[in-house]
Short mmCIF file of C-alpha atoms in Angstrom, two decimals:
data_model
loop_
_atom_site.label_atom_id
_atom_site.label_comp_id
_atom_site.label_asym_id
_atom_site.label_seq_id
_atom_site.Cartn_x
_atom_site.Cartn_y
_atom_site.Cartn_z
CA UNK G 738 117.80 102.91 123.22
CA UNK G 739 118.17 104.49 126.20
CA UNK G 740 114.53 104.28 128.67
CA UNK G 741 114.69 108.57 128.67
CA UNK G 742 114.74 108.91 125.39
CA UNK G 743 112.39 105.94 124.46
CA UNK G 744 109.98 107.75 127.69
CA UNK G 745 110.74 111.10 125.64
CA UNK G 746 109.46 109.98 122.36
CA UNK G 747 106.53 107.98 124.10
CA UNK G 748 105.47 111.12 125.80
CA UNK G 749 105.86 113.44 123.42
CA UNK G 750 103.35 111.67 120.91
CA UNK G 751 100.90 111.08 123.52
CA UNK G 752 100.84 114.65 124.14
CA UNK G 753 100.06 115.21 120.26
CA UNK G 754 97.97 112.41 120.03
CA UNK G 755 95.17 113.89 122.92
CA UNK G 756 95.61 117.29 120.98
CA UNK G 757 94.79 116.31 117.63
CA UNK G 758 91.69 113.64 119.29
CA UNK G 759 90.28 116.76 120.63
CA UNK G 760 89.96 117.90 117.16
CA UNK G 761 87.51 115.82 116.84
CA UNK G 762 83.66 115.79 116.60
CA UNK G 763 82.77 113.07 118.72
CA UNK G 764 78.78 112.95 117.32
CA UNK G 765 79.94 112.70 113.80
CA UNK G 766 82.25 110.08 114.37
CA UNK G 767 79.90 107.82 116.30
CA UNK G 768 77.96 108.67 113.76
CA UNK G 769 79.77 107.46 111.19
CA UNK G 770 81.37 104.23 113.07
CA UNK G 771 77.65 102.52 113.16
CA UNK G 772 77.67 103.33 109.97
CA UNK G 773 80.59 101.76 108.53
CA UNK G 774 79.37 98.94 111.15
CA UNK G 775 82.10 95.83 110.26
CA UNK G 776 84.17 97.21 107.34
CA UNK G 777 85.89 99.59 109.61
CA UNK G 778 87.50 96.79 111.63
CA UNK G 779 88.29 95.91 108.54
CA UNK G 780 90.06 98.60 107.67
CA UNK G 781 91.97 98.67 110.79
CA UNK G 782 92.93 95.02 110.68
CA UNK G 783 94.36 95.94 107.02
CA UNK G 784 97.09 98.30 108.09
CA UNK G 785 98.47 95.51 110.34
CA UNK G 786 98.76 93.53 106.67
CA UNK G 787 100.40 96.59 104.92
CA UNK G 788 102.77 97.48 107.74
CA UNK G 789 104.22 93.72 106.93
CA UNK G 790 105.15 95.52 103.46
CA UNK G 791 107.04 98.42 104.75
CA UNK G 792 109.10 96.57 107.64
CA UNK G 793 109.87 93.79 104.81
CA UNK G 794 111.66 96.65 102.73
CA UNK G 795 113.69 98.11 106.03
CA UNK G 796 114.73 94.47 106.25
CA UNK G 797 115.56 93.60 102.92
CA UNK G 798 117.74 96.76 102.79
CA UNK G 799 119.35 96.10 106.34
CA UNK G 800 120.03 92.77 105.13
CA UNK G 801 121.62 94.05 101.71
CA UNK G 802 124.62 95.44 103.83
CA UNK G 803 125.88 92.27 105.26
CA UNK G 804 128.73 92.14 102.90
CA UNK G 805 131.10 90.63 105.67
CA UNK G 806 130.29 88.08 108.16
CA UNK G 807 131.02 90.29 110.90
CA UNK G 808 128.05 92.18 109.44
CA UNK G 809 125.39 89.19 109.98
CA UNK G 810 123.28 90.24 113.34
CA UNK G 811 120.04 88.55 113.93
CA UNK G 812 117.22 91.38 114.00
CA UNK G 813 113.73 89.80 114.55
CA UNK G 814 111.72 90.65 111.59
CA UNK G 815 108.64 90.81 114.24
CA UNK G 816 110.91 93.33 116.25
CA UNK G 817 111.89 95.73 113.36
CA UNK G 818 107.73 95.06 112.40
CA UNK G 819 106.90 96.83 115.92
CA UNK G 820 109.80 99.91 115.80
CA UNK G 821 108.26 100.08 111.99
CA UNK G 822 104.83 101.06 113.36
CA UNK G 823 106.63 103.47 116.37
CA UNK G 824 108.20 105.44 113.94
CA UNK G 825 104.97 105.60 111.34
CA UNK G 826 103.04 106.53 114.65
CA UNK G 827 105.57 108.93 115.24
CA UNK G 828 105.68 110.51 112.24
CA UNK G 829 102.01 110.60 111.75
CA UNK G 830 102.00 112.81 114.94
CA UNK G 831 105.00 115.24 113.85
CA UNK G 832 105.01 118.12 111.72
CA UNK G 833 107.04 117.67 109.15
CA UNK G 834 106.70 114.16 109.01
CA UNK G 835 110.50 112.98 109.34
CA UNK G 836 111.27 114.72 112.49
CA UNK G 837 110.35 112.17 115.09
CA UNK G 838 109.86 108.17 113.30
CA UNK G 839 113.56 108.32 111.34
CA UNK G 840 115.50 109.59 114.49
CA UNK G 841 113.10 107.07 116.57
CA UNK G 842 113.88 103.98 114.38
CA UNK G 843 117.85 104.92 113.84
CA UNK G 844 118.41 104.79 117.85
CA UNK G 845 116.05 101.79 118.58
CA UNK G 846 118.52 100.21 115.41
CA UNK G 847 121.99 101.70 116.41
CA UNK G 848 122.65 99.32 119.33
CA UNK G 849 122.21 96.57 117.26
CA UNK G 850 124.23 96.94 114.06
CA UNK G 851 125.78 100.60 115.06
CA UNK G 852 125.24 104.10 113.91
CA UNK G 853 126.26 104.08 110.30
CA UNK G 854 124.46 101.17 108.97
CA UNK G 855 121.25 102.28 111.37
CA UNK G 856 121.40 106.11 109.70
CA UNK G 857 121.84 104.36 106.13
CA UNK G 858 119.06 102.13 106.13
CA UNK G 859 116.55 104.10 107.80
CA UNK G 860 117.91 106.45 105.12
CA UNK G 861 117.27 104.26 102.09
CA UNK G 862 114.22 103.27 103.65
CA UNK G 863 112.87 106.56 103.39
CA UNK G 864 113.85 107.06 99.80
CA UNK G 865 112.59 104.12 99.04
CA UNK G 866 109.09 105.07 100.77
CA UNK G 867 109.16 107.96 99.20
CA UNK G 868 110.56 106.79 95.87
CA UNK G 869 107.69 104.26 95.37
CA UNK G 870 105.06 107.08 96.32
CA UNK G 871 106.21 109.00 92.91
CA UNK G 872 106.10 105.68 91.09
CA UNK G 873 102.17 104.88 92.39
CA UNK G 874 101.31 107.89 91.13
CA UNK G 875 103.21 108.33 87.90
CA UNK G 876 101.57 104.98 86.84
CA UNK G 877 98.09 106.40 88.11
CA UNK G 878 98.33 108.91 85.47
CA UNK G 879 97.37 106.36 81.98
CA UNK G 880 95.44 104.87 84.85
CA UNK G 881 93.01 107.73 84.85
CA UNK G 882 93.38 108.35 81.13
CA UNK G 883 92.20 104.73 80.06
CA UNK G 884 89.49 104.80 83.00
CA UNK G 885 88.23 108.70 83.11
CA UNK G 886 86.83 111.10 80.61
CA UNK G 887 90.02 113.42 80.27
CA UNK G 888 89.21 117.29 79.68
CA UNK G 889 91.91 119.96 78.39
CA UNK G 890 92.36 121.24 82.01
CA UNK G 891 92.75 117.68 83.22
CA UNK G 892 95.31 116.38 80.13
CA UNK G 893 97.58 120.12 81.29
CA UNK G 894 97.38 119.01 85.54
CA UNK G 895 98.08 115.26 84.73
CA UNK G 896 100.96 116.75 82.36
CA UNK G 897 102.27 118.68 85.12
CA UNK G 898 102.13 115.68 87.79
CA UNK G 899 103.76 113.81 85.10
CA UNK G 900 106.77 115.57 84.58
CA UNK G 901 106.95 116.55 88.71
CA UNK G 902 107.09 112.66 89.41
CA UNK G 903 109.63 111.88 85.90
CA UNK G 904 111.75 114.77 87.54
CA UNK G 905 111.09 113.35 90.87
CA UNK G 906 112.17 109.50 89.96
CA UNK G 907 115.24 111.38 88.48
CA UNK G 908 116.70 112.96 91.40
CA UNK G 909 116.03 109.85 93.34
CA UNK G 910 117.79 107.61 90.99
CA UNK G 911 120.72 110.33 91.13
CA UNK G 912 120.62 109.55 94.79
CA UNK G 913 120.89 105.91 94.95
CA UNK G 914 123.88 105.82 92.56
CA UNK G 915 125.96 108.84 94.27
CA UNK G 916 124.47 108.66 98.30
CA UNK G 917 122.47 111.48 99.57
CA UNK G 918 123.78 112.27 103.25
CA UNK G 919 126.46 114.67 102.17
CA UNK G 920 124.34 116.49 99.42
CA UNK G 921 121.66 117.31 101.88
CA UNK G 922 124.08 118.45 104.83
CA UNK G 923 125.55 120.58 102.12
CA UNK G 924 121.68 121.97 101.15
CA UNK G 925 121.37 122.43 104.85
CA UNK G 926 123.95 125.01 104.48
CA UNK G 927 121.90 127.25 102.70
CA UNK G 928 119.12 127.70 104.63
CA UNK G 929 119.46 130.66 106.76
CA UNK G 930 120.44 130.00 109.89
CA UNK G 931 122.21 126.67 110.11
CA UNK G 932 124.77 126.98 107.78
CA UNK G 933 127.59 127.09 110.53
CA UNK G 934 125.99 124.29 112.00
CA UNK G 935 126.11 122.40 108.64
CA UNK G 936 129.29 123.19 107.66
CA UNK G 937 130.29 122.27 111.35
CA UNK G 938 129.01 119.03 110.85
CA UNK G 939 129.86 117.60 107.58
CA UNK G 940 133.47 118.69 108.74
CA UNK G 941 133.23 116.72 111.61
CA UNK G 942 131.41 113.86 109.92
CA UNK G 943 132.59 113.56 107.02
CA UNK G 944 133.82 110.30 107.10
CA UNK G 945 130.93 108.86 108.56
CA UNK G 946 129.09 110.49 105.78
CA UNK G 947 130.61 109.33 103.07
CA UNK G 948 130.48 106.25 104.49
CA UNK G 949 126.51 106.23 104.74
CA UNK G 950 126.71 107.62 101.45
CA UNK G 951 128.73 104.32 100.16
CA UNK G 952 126.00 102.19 101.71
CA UNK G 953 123.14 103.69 99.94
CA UNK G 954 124.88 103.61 96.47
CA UNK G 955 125.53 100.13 97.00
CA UNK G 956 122.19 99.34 96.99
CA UNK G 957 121.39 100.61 93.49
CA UNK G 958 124.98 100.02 91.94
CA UNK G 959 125.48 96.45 93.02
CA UNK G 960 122.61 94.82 94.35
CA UNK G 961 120.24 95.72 91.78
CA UNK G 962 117.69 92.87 92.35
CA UNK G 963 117.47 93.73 96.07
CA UNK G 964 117.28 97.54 94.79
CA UNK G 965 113.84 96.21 92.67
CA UNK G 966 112.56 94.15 95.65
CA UNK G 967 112.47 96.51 98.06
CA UNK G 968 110.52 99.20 95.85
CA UNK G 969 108.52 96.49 94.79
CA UNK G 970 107.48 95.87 98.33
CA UNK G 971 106.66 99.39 98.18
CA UNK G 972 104.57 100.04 95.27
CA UNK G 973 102.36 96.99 96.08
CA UNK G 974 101.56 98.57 99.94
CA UNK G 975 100.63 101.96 97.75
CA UNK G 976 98.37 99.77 95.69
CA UNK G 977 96.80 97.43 98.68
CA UNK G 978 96.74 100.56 100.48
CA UNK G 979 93.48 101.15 98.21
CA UNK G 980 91.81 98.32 99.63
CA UNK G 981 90.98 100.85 102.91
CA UNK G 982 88.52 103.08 100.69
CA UNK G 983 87.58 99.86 98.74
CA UNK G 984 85.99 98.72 101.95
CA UNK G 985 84.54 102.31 103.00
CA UNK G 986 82.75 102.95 99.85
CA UNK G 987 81.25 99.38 100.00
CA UNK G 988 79.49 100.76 103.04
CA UNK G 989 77.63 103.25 100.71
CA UNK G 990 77.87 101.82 97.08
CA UNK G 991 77.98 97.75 96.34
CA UNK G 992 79.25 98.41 93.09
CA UNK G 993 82.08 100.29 94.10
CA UNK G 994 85.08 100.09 91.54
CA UNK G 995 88.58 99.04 93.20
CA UNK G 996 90.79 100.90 90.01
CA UNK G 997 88.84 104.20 91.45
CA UNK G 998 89.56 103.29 94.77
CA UNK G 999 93.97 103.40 93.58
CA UNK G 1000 92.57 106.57 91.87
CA UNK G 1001 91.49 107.95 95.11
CA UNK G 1002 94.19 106.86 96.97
CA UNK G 1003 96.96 108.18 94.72
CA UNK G 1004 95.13 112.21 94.21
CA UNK G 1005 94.73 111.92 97.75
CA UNK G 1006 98.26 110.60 99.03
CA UNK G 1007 99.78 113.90 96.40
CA UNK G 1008 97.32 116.37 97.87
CA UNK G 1009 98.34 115.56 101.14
CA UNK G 1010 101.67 115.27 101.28
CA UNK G 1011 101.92 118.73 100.23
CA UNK G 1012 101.21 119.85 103.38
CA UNK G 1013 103.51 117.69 105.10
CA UNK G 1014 104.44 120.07 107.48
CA UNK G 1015 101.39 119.67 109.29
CA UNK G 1016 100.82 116.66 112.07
CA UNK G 1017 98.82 113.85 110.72
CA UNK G 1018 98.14 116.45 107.36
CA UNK G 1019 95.47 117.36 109.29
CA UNK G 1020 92.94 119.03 106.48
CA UNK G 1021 94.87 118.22 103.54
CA UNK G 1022 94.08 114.63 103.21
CA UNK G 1023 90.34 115.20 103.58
CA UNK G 1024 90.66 118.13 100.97
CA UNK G 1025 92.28 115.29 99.21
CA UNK G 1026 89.51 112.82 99.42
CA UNK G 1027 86.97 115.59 98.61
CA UNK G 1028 88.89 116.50 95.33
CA UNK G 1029 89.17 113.47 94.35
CA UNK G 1030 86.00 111.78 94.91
CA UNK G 1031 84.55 114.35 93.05
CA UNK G 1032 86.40 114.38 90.41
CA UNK G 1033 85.33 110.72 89.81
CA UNK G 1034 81.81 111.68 89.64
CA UNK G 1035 81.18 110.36 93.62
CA UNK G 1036 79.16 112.74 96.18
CA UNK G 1037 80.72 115.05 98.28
CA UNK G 1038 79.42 113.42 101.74
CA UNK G 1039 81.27 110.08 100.00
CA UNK G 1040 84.65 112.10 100.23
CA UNK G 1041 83.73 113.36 103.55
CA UNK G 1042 82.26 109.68 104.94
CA UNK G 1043 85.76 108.43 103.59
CA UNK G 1044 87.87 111.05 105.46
CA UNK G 1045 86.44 110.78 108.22
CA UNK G 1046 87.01 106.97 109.04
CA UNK G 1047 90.37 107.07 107.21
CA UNK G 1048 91.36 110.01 110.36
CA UNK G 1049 89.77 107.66 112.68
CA UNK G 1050 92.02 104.85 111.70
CA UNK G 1051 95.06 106.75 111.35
CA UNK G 1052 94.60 107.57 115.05
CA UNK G 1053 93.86 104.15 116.33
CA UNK G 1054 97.11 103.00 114.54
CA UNK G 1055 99.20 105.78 116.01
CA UNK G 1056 98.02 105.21 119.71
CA UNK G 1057 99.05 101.54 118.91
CA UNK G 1058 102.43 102.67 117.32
CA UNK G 1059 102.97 105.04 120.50
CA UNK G 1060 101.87 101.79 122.87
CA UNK G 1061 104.52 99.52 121.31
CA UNK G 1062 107.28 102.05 122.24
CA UNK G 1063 107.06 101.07 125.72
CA UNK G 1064 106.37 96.99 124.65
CA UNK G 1065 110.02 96.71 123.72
CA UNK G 1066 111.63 94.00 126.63
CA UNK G 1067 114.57 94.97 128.25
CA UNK G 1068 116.66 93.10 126.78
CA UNK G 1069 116.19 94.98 123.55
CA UNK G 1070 116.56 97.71 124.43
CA UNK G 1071 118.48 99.53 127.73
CA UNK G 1072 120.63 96.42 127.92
CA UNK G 1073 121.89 97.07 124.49
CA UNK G 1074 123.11 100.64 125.50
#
């Protein structure tokens, strides 16, 4: 990647970084570090273990389209690990989540195995983040029946999340067997506004498109066991992922149950990315955490204790994602261009 676009992305989260610390109530988070004393390093060392999940999936899938040898580049998994956290730090910080990580990671990629197979598997690796997300919390849903005492209002919402995710895993699996590059240009076109643009493009594109398009069917239609390793990998980083409030709630209760803890996790994780629109969900995943805490029977100040160093964490990770931008060595980067 060029250095002024690599600078512009660098600066550009910093900025949003500093305005969303100054959100902050600096008392109440003191507050709450010495309380969490130990267990909140280790719930920062733990995101460096579930990153390793979601840079293993990018790879598998980049490795899935060597089907020639001319194909075969060497990309250090370490390398991809560090652009991984960029463009999580990245989209952490933007609203609407996929506006500055995917375009981040596809130029950092592009000089290394060129723009089609960078745009397809940052692509696929986003429907296959997203993918495993409706998975986690379809499967939470007999989680909470066989754990939870299950009311009438309860059995209707958990109905409703049930078919949203079925209908969700549907479209997805649609996706992977037809490509979804040229489907969403096309949806592009009916928002008001950029349909010339959109219709501009995929005219101009189209072969490009379809091949991206070719590449993420591919994955599905004839690599199947890659297709189930990589959203493997994915589904198990939802369910370590629980492991953060595990440790947070051992803070204030010794006894604290680890299947709650996916339960949390997975109300949470839908609450919040309902508001995806807004930088680092700011509000919706502690509205999340109170919800759901609460509707396990836990305190209120739990929920809040548990947002609050989850948003602490969040930011420490996405100053550190920002920081490895500008770690890259030259020679993987501006020489490349």
């Amino acid at each position: 990647m060029k250095k002024k676009y690599q600078n512009g992305f660098f600066i550009f989260g910093i900025i949003v970084l500093g305005i969303m610390v100054t959100q902050l109530d600096f008392a109440e988070v003191w507050q709450g570090l010495q309380h969490a004393g130990y267990w909140f390093f280790a719930v920062v060392a733990l995101w460096a273990f579930l990153y390793i999940f979601n840079t293993a999936t990018w790879y598998i899938i980049i490795r899935s389209q060597e089907k020639k040898p001319e194909d075969r580049v060497r990309i250090p998994f370490w390398w991809l690990y560090k652009v991984s956290v960029s463009g999580f730090a990245l989209n952490y910080a933007t609203p609407g989540g996929l506006m500055g990580g995917e375009p981040y990671r596809i130029m950092e990629l592009k000089p290394k195995i060129g723009v089609e197979r960078a745009t397809s598997s940052v692509v696929l690796f986003v429907m296959t983040h997203i993918f495993s997300h409706f998975w986690f919390w379809l499967l939470s849903i007999p989680l909470f029946v066989f754990t939870q005492p299950t009311t009438t209002f309860m059995a209707i919402m958990l109905s409703l999340a049930g078919f949203f995710c079925l209908s969700a895993i549907w479209f997805f699996l649609s996706g992977y067997k037809k490509g979804l590059a040229v489907r969403v240009m096309r949806l592009l076109g009916y928002i008001p506004g950029l349909r010339k643009w959109a219709d501009r493009y995929v005219a101009e594109n189209a072969e490009q498109l379809q091949n991206i398009d070719r590449q993420i069917a591919a994955l599905h239609n004839q690599d199947p066991k890659t297709f189930f390793t990589a959203v493997s990998s994915e589904l198990l980083c939802r369910i370590f992922s629980a492991l953060e409030v595990y440790f947070i709630l051992l803070v204030l209760m010794p006894d604290a149950n680890y299947l709650n803890c996916i339960l949390i996790i997975s109300f949470t994780t839908l609450f919040a990315n309902m508001l995806f629109f807004m930088p680092l969900q700011l509000g919706g995943r502690e509205g999340g955490f109170l919800m759901s805490v609460s509707g396990l029977g836990l305190t209120a100040s739990a929920g809040i204790f548990v947002a609050l160093i989850v948003r602490v964490r969040e930011l420490i990770w996405t100053a550190i994602g920002l920081l490895l931008i500008k770690c890259f060595k030259q020679s993987d980067t501006e020489k490349q261009d």
